[in-house]
PDB file of C-alpha atoms in Angstrom:
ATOM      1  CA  UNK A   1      38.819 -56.933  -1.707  1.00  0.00           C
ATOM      2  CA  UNK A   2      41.951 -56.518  -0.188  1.00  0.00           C
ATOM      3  CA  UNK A   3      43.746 -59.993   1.198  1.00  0.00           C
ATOM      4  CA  UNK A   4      44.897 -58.638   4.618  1.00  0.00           C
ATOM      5  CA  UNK A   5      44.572 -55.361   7.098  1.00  0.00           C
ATOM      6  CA  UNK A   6      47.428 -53.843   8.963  1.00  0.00           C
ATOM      7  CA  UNK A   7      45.481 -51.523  11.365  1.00  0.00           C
ATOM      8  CA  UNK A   8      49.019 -49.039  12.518  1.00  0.00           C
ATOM      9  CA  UNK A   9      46.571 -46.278  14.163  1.00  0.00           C
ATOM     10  CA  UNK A  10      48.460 -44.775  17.084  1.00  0.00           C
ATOM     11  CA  UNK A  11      51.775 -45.725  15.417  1.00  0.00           C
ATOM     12  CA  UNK A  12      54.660 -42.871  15.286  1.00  0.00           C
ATOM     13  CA  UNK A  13      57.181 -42.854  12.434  1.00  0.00           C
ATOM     14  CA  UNK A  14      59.017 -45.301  11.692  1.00  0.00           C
ATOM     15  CA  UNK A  15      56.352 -48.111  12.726  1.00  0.00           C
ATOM     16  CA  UNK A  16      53.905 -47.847  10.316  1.00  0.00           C
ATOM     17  CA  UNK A  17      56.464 -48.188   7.768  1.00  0.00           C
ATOM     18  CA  UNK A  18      58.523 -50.981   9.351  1.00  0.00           C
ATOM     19  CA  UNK A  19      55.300 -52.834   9.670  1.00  0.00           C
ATOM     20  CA  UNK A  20      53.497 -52.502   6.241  1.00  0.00           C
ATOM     21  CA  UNK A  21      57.511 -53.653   5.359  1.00  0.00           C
ATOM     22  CA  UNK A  22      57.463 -56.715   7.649  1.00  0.00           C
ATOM     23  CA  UNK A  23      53.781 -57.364   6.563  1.00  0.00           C
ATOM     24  CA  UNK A  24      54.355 -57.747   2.573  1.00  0.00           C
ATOM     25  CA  UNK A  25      57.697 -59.613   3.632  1.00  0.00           C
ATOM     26  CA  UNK A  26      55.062 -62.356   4.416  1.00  0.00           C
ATOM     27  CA  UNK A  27      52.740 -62.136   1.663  1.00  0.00           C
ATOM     28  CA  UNK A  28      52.766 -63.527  -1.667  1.00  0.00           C
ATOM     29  CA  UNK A  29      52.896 -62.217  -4.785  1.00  0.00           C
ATOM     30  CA  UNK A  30      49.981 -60.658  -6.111  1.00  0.00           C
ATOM     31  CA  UNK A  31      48.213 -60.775  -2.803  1.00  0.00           C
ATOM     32  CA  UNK A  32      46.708 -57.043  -1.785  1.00  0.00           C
ATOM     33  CA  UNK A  33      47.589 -55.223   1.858  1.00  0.00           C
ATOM     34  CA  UNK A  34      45.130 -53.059   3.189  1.00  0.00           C
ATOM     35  CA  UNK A  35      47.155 -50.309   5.705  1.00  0.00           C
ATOM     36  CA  UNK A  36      45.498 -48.021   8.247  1.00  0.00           C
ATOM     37  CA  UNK A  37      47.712 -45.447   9.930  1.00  0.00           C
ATOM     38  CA  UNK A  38      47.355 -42.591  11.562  1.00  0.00           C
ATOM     39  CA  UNK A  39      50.890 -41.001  11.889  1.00  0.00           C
ATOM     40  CA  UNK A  40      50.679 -38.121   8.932  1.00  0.00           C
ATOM     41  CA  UNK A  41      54.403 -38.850   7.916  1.00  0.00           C
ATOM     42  CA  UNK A  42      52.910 -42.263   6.383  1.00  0.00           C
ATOM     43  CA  UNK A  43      51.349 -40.222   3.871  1.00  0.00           C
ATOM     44  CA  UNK A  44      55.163 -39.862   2.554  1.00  0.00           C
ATOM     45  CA  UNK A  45      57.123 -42.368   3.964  1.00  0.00           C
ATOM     46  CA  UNK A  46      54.616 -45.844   2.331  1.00  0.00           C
ATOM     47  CA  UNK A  47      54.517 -44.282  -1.203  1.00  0.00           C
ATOM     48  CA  UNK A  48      57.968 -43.390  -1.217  1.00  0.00           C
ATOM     49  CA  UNK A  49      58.827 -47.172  -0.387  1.00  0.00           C
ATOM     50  CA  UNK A  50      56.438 -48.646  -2.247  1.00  0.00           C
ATOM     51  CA  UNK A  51      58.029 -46.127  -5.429  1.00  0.00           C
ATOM     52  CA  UNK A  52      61.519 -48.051  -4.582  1.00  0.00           C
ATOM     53  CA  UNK A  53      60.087 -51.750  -4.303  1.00  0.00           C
ATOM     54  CA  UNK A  54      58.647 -54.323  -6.676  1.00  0.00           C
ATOM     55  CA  UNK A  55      55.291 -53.794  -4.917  1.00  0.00           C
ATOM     56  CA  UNK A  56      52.480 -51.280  -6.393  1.00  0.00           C
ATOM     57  CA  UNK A  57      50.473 -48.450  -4.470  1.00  0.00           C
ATOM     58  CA  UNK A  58      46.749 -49.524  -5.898  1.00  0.00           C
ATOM     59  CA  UNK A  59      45.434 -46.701  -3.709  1.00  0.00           C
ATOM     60  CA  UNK A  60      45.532 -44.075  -0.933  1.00  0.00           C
ATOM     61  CA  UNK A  61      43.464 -41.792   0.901  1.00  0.00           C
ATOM     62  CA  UNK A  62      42.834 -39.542   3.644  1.00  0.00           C
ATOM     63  CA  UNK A  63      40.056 -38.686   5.633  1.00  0.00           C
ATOM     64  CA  UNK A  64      39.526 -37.256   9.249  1.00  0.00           C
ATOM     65  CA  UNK A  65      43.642 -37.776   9.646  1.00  0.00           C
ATOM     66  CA  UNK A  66      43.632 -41.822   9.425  1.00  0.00           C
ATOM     67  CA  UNK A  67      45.549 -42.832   6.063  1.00  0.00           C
ATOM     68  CA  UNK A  68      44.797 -46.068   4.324  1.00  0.00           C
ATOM     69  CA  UNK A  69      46.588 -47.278   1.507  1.00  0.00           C
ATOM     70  CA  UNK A  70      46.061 -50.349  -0.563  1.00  0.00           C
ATOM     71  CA  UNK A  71      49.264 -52.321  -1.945  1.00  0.00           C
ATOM     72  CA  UNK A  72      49.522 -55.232  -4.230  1.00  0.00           C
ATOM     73  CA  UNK A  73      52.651 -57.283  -2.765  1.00  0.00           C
ATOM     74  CA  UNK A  74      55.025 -57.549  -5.503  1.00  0.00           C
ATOM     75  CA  UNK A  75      57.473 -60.307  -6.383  1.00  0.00           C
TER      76      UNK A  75
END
């Protein structure tokens, strides 16, 4: 059960991004982010951040083009 949803459907590159950025900014540790996008170069550009941050990618999937990922908010 995920602790908050950031629906970005619609979104172009960079938004999704900035927001699922601005979002964990605001979250504590250990809390989970659930992120909906629709903008195929999320598919590459969340992982990729979440790869270079102290936050973890729980999951991610794809179905009918929206994206959701799941992200446990790091310290």
């Amino acid at each position: 059960m995920v602790d908050r949803t950031l629906d970005a459907s619609g979104l172009l590159c960079p938004m999704p991004l900035l927001k699922t950025k601005l979002e964990l900014n605001s979250m504590t540790p250990g809390e989970e982010l659930e992120v909906i996008a629709t903008d195929s170069g999320s598919a590459r550009d969340i992982p990729a951040f979440i790869k270079l941050s102290s936050h973890q990618l729980v999951s991610s999937a794809e179905t009918d083009g929206h994206y959701r990922f799941v992200i446990k908010c790091g310290a």
